[in-house]
Structure formats: structure tokens, C-alpha cells
Amino acid sequence: MKRITHFSLLATVLVAILLAPALSLQGQDEGQPEKDTRPVKNMFESIWLLDNQTVIVPIQGTVEWDFQHRFGTVTNGYDDFYGIFAPSNIRLGLNYVPIENLMLGFGFTKERKMWDFQAKYAILRQGRSGGSPVSLTYLGVAGLDSRDKKSTQYEEGTDRWSYFNQLMVARKLNDRISLQVSGSLSYFNYADHVYGPEGEFLGRMKNTHYAMSVLLRGRLNNVISIITSYDFPLTNHDVNDPDPSLAFGLEMVSSSHAFQIFLGNYKGIVPQINNVKNLNSDFLIGFNITRLWNL
């Protein structure tokens, strides 16, 4: 029932996004000036918003660098200074846009020694006053867990691979507010076997996992925005059923940098790990830094 309620809510939001431009056209005269179909500016300031990617693909020839950091949870309070001195997770990433609308990249994450390889393609871009009413982007990620075999349950080399596919729909509602709704499919070649405290076998997770997310950005001025996201699973697992995630924070930008600091529940950083392995709903402090260069 929980999954159905979440899906119904998200479907309502998505319909509202898609209907908004059509409703705004009612009552307009045929004698209006020609529509401007150029892509809207600054729908989002970065390819990342909190723990999710956005529909944004930088211009052709852009090199984009990611630094993402997740501290420990705030549960222990002052003992580890609200997670800042607790074990953390870090990802370094590098992306390049070789042709218009296509971004290719890779990254390495501390936890699981995870290598990720990604491709992102902007299928549609919202027009300024004409053209497409929304932006539509596809993201595909392949992840390789490179930990020593003794630290895993893997039996074959192919067991180490996992995959993430996501379709993102976004609309800049006005000069200050942008909204994105996404659906995703994660697939793990190896489904985790779960054991109890006495070593008894409890069951195995599913290989395939569906999830959805909602992102919202509200621009306060040309530099600072309020950002928030909600991610929730649609697939029920018999064991280790993953928790949803809520995140909220601030974004500060310049012409080539974006810095986001926030509270959230996700620590895995790699999207399929976040969606399937999130078993702790405690909050943690995180930040993202991105840097752009145009070649």
C-alpha cells in the first residue's frame, strides 16, 4: 500500500508538470510573436542536485569534475561531532561532452571501491516560449565493485556488475522554481544473500529494483538556491527492504562552480547503491562540488 500511495502522488505531480504549459496557452491569440524555441536558461545549475543527477547536459566540449562527500550520520551527536569525524564516503568523477546533448564519464567511490561508467543524453530541452514544454534526459550507469573477493559474496567476476537506468522529466516553472520527476530501474547481477545474527539464512534480495524521485529547486537570487529531493522505492524486497530518502539544503553557484551542502539519508553516492542498499534512514551531512571547463 505504501508503494502504491507514493506512485499515485508522483503520477499526480508528473501530470501537473505536463499539463501546465498546455493550460497556459489557452486564450492566446494567433497573432502573437513567433515562439522562441531556444532552450531555457538555468533550469538547474549543475548536473547534480543533492543525490540525483538532473536533466542538464553541459554544452559540447565541456569537461566537468565532481567531488561528492558524505559524512557519517548525525546519530551520535557531539561524540563524533554529528558525523563529521565518523567514517565517510567520497566519490571523484570526471565527465566530458564530446557531441551536443551527450555526456560520457566515470568515477570512483570509496565504499565498495566502486567504479562507475555513465552515459547521459538530453532527448528534449524545454523551449523558452515555444518548442518542447519539458526537458527529457536519459541516464545510464554501469558500476563495478572492485573490492577483494574475501570482502564480498561474489562467486563470478560478472557478479560485481550492477546497472542503473533513469528517465528524467523536468520543467522550469518560472524564473525561480524548477521541478524534476524521474523513474529508474536498478539491476544487480548478484542479488545479496541476507543472514541473521546467528548465521541463519533469511533470504535474498531481488535483482531488479524500481524507484522514483522528485527534485525541487527554488532560486533565492543569482547565487543561492534552496534545494530538496525525495526518493522512494517501488519494489518490495522480502529482506533488507530499502528505505526512502529525503534531502534538503542550499546551493551556491558561480559561472563555473556549484557547491551544495545538505542533510540527507543516502550515503552510497552511486545511484543503484543509494536506491537498493539504503537501510538506514538517519540523516547525514553531505556536500557536492562541481567544476566546469570549456575546451
Short mmCIF file of C-alpha atoms in Angstrom, two decimals:
data_model
loop_
_atom_site.label_atom_id
_atom_site.label_comp_id
_atom_site.label_asym_id
_atom_site.label_seq_id
_atom_site.Cartn_x
_atom_site.Cartn_y
_atom_site.Cartn_z
CA MET A 1 0.00 0.00 0.00
CA LYS A 2 2.87 2.39 0.82
CA ARG A 3 4.41 1.90 -2.64
CA ILE A 4 1.02 2.45 -4.37
CA THR A 5 0.39 5.67 -2.44
CA HIS A 6 3.82 7.01 -3.39
CA PHE A 7 3.29 6.14 -7.04
CA SER A 8 -0.12 7.84 -7.14
CA LEU A 9 1.32 11.00 -5.61
CA LEU A 10 4.18 11.13 -8.09
CA ALA A 11 1.88 10.46 -11.04
CA THR A 12 -0.22 13.45 -10.00
CA VAL A 13 2.86 15.68 -9.85
CA LEU A 14 4.03 14.49 -13.28
CA VAL A 15 0.63 15.15 -14.88
CA ALA A 16 0.65 18.65 -13.39
CA ILE A 17 4.07 19.35 -14.95
CA LEU A 18 2.97 18.17 -18.38
CA LEU A 19 -0.38 19.98 -18.33
CA ALA A 20 0.96 23.31 -17.09
CA PRO A 21 2.25 24.53 -20.49
CA ALA A 22 -0.91 23.42 -22.29
CA LEU A 23 -3.14 25.28 -19.83
CA SER A 24 -1.01 28.41 -20.15
CA LEU A 25 -1.72 28.51 -23.91
CA GLN A 26 -5.48 28.76 -23.50
CA GLY A 27 -6.91 32.08 -24.61
CA GLN A 28 -3.80 33.19 -26.51
CA ASP A 29 -4.23 34.92 -29.89
CA GLU A 30 -2.87 33.58 -33.15
CA GLY A 31 -1.28 36.98 -33.79
CA GLN A 32 1.35 36.59 -31.08
CA PRO A 33 5.06 36.93 -31.99
CA GLU A 34 6.95 33.86 -33.17
CA LYS A 35 7.82 31.47 -30.35
CA ASP A 36 11.37 31.25 -29.02
CA THR A 37 12.34 27.56 -29.13
CA ARG A 38 15.85 28.02 -27.73
CA PRO A 39 16.45 26.01 -24.51
CA VAL A 40 15.56 27.78 -21.27
CA LYS A 41 18.48 29.10 -19.25
CA ASN A 42 19.48 27.82 -15.82
CA MET A 43 16.80 25.19 -15.29
CA PHE A 44 19.35 23.70 -12.90
CA GLU A 45 22.85 24.99 -12.15
CA SER A 46 24.60 21.61 -12.04
CA ILE A 47 24.34 18.08 -13.38
CA TRP A 48 23.77 17.11 -9.72
CA LEU A 49 21.07 18.10 -7.29
CA LEU A 50 21.75 16.50 -3.90
CA ASP A 51 21.91 12.71 -4.51
CA ASN A 52 20.42 12.72 -8.03
CA GLN A 53 21.51 13.84 -11.45
CA THR A 54 19.45 16.49 -13.23
CA VAL A 55 18.38 16.73 -16.87
CA ILE A 56 21.28 19.10 -17.53
CA VAL A 57 23.93 18.17 -20.10
CA PRO A 58 26.60 20.91 -20.45
CA ILE A 59 27.49 22.38 -23.85
CA GLN A 60 29.68 20.48 -26.30
CA GLY A 61 33.37 20.47 -25.36
CA THR A 62 32.77 20.82 -21.62
CA VAL A 63 34.85 18.91 -19.05
CA GLU A 64 33.02 18.50 -15.73
CA TRP A 65 34.61 17.41 -12.44
CA ASP A 66 32.69 16.05 -9.43
CA PHE A 67 33.69 15.90 -5.78
CA GLN A 68 30.99 14.37 -3.58
CA HIS A 69 31.36 13.80 0.16
CA ARG A 70 29.04 12.15 2.67
CA PHE A 71 29.88 12.32 6.37
CA GLY A 72 28.65 9.79 8.93
CA THR A 73 25.14 10.04 10.37
CA VAL A 74 24.33 12.66 12.99
CA THR A 75 23.02 9.95 15.39
CA ASN A 76 25.93 10.10 17.86
CA GLY A 77 25.68 13.85 18.25
CA TYR A 78 28.67 15.56 19.80
CA ASP A 79 30.61 12.27 20.27
CA ASP A 80 31.74 12.36 16.63
CA PHE A 81 30.61 15.95 16.06
CA TYR A 82 27.40 14.99 14.30
CA GLY A 83 29.08 12.58 11.92
CA ILE A 84 31.82 14.90 10.69
CA PHE A 85 34.53 12.76 12.37
CA ALA A 86 32.74 9.46 11.67
CA PRO A 87 33.63 7.20 8.70
CA SER A 88 32.69 8.98 5.48
CA ASN A 89 32.15 8.19 1.82
CA ILE A 90 33.70 10.09 -1.11
CA ARG A 91 33.31 9.99 -4.87
CA LEU A 92 35.53 11.60 -7.51
CA GLY A 93 34.13 11.87 -11.03
CA LEU A 94 35.09 13.25 -14.43
CA ASN A 95 32.76 13.83 -17.39
CA TYR A 96 33.12 15.10 -20.96
CA VAL A 97 30.61 16.25 -23.59
CA PRO A 98 32.05 15.08 -26.96
CA ILE A 99 28.98 15.99 -29.04
CA GLU A 100 25.91 18.11 -28.40
CA ASN A 101 23.49 16.63 -25.83
CA LEU A 102 25.72 13.62 -24.93
CA MET A 103 27.84 13.39 -21.78
CA LEU A 104 30.18 10.49 -21.00
CA GLY A 105 32.01 9.99 -17.73
CA PHE A 106 33.38 7.80 -14.97
CA GLY A 107 34.00 7.96 -11.25
CA PHE A 108 35.40 6.10 -8.25
CA THR A 109 33.71 5.81 -4.85
CA LYS A 110 35.40 4.94 -1.56
CA GLU A 111 32.75 2.50 -0.29
CA ARG A 112 32.80 -0.84 -2.15
CA LYS A 113 35.71 0.59 -4.20
CA MET A 114 33.06 1.18 -6.83
CA TRP A 115 33.96 2.27 -10.35
CA ASP A 116 31.07 3.79 -12.29
CA PHE A 117 30.80 4.46 -16.02
CA GLN A 118 27.97 6.61 -17.31
CA ALA A 119 26.30 7.97 -20.42
CA LYS A 120 23.73 10.76 -20.35
CA TYR A 121 21.71 12.05 -23.30
CA ALA A 122 19.38 15.05 -23.46
CA ILE A 123 16.47 13.88 -25.63
CA LEU A 124 14.37 17.06 -25.32
CA ARG A 125 15.08 20.53 -23.97
CA GLN A 126 12.37 22.88 -22.75
CA GLY A 127 11.93 25.89 -25.04
CA ARG A 128 11.79 29.45 -23.74
CA SER A 129 8.36 30.27 -25.17
CA GLY A 130 7.84 27.52 -27.73
CA GLY A 131 9.11 24.09 -28.69
CA SER A 132 9.16 21.35 -26.07
CA PRO A 133 7.26 22.12 -22.83
CA VAL A 134 9.64 19.92 -20.81
CA SER A 135 13.20 18.63 -20.77
CA LEU A 136 13.69 14.88 -21.10
CA THR A 137 17.03 13.15 -20.40
CA TYR A 138 18.20 9.54 -20.17
CA LEU A 139 20.96 8.40 -17.78
CA GLY A 140 22.67 5.01 -17.85
CA VAL A 141 25.27 3.91 -15.26
CA ALA A 142 27.31 0.69 -15.02
CA GLY A 143 29.01 0.03 -11.68
CA LEU A 144 31.90 -2.31 -10.88
CA ASP A 145 32.51 -3.36 -7.26
CA SER A 146 36.29 -3.82 -7.15
CA ARG A 147 36.68 -4.96 -3.53
CA ASP A 148 38.76 -8.02 -2.70
CA LYS A 149 36.74 -11.22 -3.11
CA LYS A 150 37.12 -12.00 0.63
CA SER A 151 35.05 -8.90 1.41
CA THR A 152 32.11 -9.93 -0.79
CA GLN A 153 29.73 -12.79 -1.55
CA TYR A 154 30.65 -12.79 -5.24
CA GLU A 155 31.40 -16.08 -6.98
CA GLU A 156 31.99 -14.91 -10.55
CA GLY A 157 33.57 -11.80 -12.00
CA THR A 158 30.27 -10.79 -13.60
CA ASP A 159 28.66 -10.75 -10.12
CA ARG A 160 30.48 -7.49 -9.44
CA TRP A 161 28.50 -5.51 -12.02
CA SER A 162 25.34 -3.50 -11.38
CA TYR A 163 23.37 -1.14 -13.60
CA PHE A 164 21.15 1.93 -13.33
CA ASN A 165 18.79 3.34 -15.94
CA GLN A 166 16.82 6.53 -15.39
CA LEU A 167 14.47 8.72 -17.40
CA MET A 168 14.19 12.30 -16.13
CA VAL A 169 11.43 14.79 -16.95
CA ALA A 170 11.86 18.40 -15.80
CA ARG A 171 10.25 21.78 -16.26
CA LYS A 172 11.32 25.27 -15.30
CA LEU A 173 8.01 26.53 -13.92
CA ASN A 174 9.07 30.18 -13.68
CA ASP A 175 12.21 32.26 -13.18
CA ARG A 176 12.77 30.83 -9.71
CA ILE A 177 11.32 27.31 -9.49
CA SER A 178 12.34 24.14 -11.35
CA LEU A 179 10.84 20.68 -10.82
CA GLN A 180 12.07 17.26 -11.94
CA VAL A 181 10.40 13.84 -11.75
CA SER A 182 12.31 10.65 -12.58
CA GLY A 183 11.74 6.93 -12.82
CA SER A 184 14.60 4.45 -12.52
CA LEU A 185 15.47 0.78 -12.84
CA SER A 186 18.44 -0.71 -10.98
CA TYR A 187 19.76 -4.18 -11.75
CA PHE A 188 22.36 -6.21 -9.83
CA ASN A 189 23.92 -9.28 -11.44
CA TYR A 190 24.25 -10.72 -7.93
CA ALA A 191 21.33 -10.49 -5.51
CA ASP A 192 22.57 -10.20 -1.92
CA HIS A 193 22.01 -13.19 0.37
CA VAL A 194 20.93 -11.97 3.81
CA TYR A 195 21.85 -13.79 7.04
CA GLY A 196 20.68 -13.30 10.61
CA PRO A 197 22.82 -12.67 13.72
CA GLU A 198 23.29 -16.42 14.27
CA GLY A 199 24.29 -17.04 10.67
CA GLU A 200 20.89 -18.32 9.62
CA PHE A 201 19.82 -17.66 6.03
CA LEU A 202 16.96 -15.13 5.91
CA GLY A 203 16.51 -14.79 2.16
CA ARG A 204 17.84 -12.96 -0.86
CA MET A 205 17.09 -9.57 -2.35
CA LYS A 206 15.67 -9.13 -5.83
CA ASN A 207 17.97 -8.45 -8.76
CA THR A 208 15.68 -5.77 -10.22
CA HIS A 209 14.55 -2.66 -8.37
CA TYR A 210 12.27 0.18 -9.49
CA ALA A 211 12.24 3.63 -7.87
CA MET A 212 11.16 7.22 -8.43
CA SER A 213 12.38 10.63 -7.34
CA VAL A 214 11.18 14.23 -7.17
CA LEU A 215 13.62 17.18 -7.19
CA LEU A 216 12.76 20.80 -6.49
CA ARG A 217 14.92 23.91 -6.77
CA GLY A 218 13.88 27.37 -5.63
CA ARG A 219 16.22 30.21 -6.59
CA LEU A 220 16.54 32.95 -3.96
CA ASN A 221 18.88 35.12 -6.05
CA ASN A 222 21.52 34.69 -8.77
CA VAL A 223 23.84 32.83 -6.39
CA ILE A 224 21.83 30.92 -3.76
CA SER A 225 19.02 28.38 -4.14
CA ILE A 226 17.04 26.14 -1.79
CA ILE A 227 17.10 22.52 -2.98
CA THR A 228 15.24 19.40 -1.89
CA SER A 229 14.60 15.86 -3.10
CA TYR A 230 12.53 12.82 -2.20
CA ASP A 231 13.45 9.34 -3.45
CA PHE A 232 11.32 6.28 -2.83
CA PRO A 233 11.34 2.61 -3.85
CA LEU A 234 8.54 1.00 -5.84
CA THR A 235 9.87 -2.56 -5.45
CA ASN A 236 9.27 -4.52 -2.25
CA HIS A 237 12.07 -6.88 -1.18
CA ASP A 238 11.42 -9.81 1.15
CA VAL A 239 14.55 -8.95 3.15
CA ASN A 240 16.52 -5.72 3.56
CA ASP A 241 13.69 -3.67 2.05
CA PRO A 242 15.31 -0.27 1.27
CA ASP A 243 14.12 2.94 2.89
CA PRO A 244 13.09 6.11 1.04
CA SER A 245 15.31 9.18 1.25
CA LEU A 246 14.64 12.85 1.96
CA ALA A 247 17.29 15.53 1.43
CA PHE A 248 17.29 19.31 1.65
CA GLY A 249 19.92 22.02 1.62
CA LEU A 250 21.44 25.06 -0.08
CA GLU A 251 23.18 25.53 -3.42
CA MET A 252 25.68 28.30 -4.18
CA VAL A 253 26.94 28.87 -7.73
CA SER A 254 29.33 30.87 -9.86
CA SER A 255 29.85 30.81 -13.62
CA SER A 256 31.86 27.57 -13.46
CA HIS A 257 31.30 26.15 -9.95
CA ALA A 258 28.38 24.75 -7.99
CA PHE A 259 28.52 23.95 -4.28
CA GLN A 260 25.71 22.15 -2.46
CA ILE A 261 25.54 21.42 1.27
CA PHE A 262 22.65 19.46 2.70
CA LEU A 263 21.14 16.93 5.08
CA GLY A 264 20.02 13.61 3.61
CA ASN A 265 19.65 9.86 4.13
CA TYR A 266 21.70 8.47 1.25
CA LYS A 267 25.38 7.63 1.72
CA GLY A 268 26.19 5.35 -1.23
CA ILE A 269 26.51 8.17 -3.83
CA VAL A 270 26.38 5.72 -6.79
CA PRO A 271 22.67 5.72 -7.76
CA GLN A 272 21.95 1.98 -7.76
CA ILE A 273 23.64 1.63 -4.37
CA ASN A 274 21.61 4.51 -2.97
CA ASN A 275 18.33 3.09 -4.23
CA VAL A 276 18.79 -0.55 -3.25
CA LYS A 277 21.20 -0.57 -0.28
CA ASN A 278 19.71 2.27 1.79
CA LEU A 279 18.79 0.55 5.06
CA ASN A 280 19.46 3.45 7.42
CA SER A 281 17.10 6.43 7.38
CA ASP A 282 19.24 8.52 9.78
CA PHE A 283 20.34 11.89 8.46
CA LEU A 284 23.89 12.80 7.50
CA ILE A 285 25.64 15.93 6.27
CA GLY A 286 26.77 15.87 2.66
CA PHE A 287 28.17 18.21 0.05
CA ASN A 288 28.76 18.25 -3.70
CA ILE A 289 31.25 20.39 -5.62
CA THR A 290 31.26 20.56 -9.43
CA ARG A 291 33.65 22.45 -11.70
CA LEU A 292 33.32 23.12 -15.44
CA TRP A 293 35.98 23.78 -18.08
CA ASN A 294 35.24 24.56 -21.73
CA LEU A 295 37.79 23.18 -24.18
#
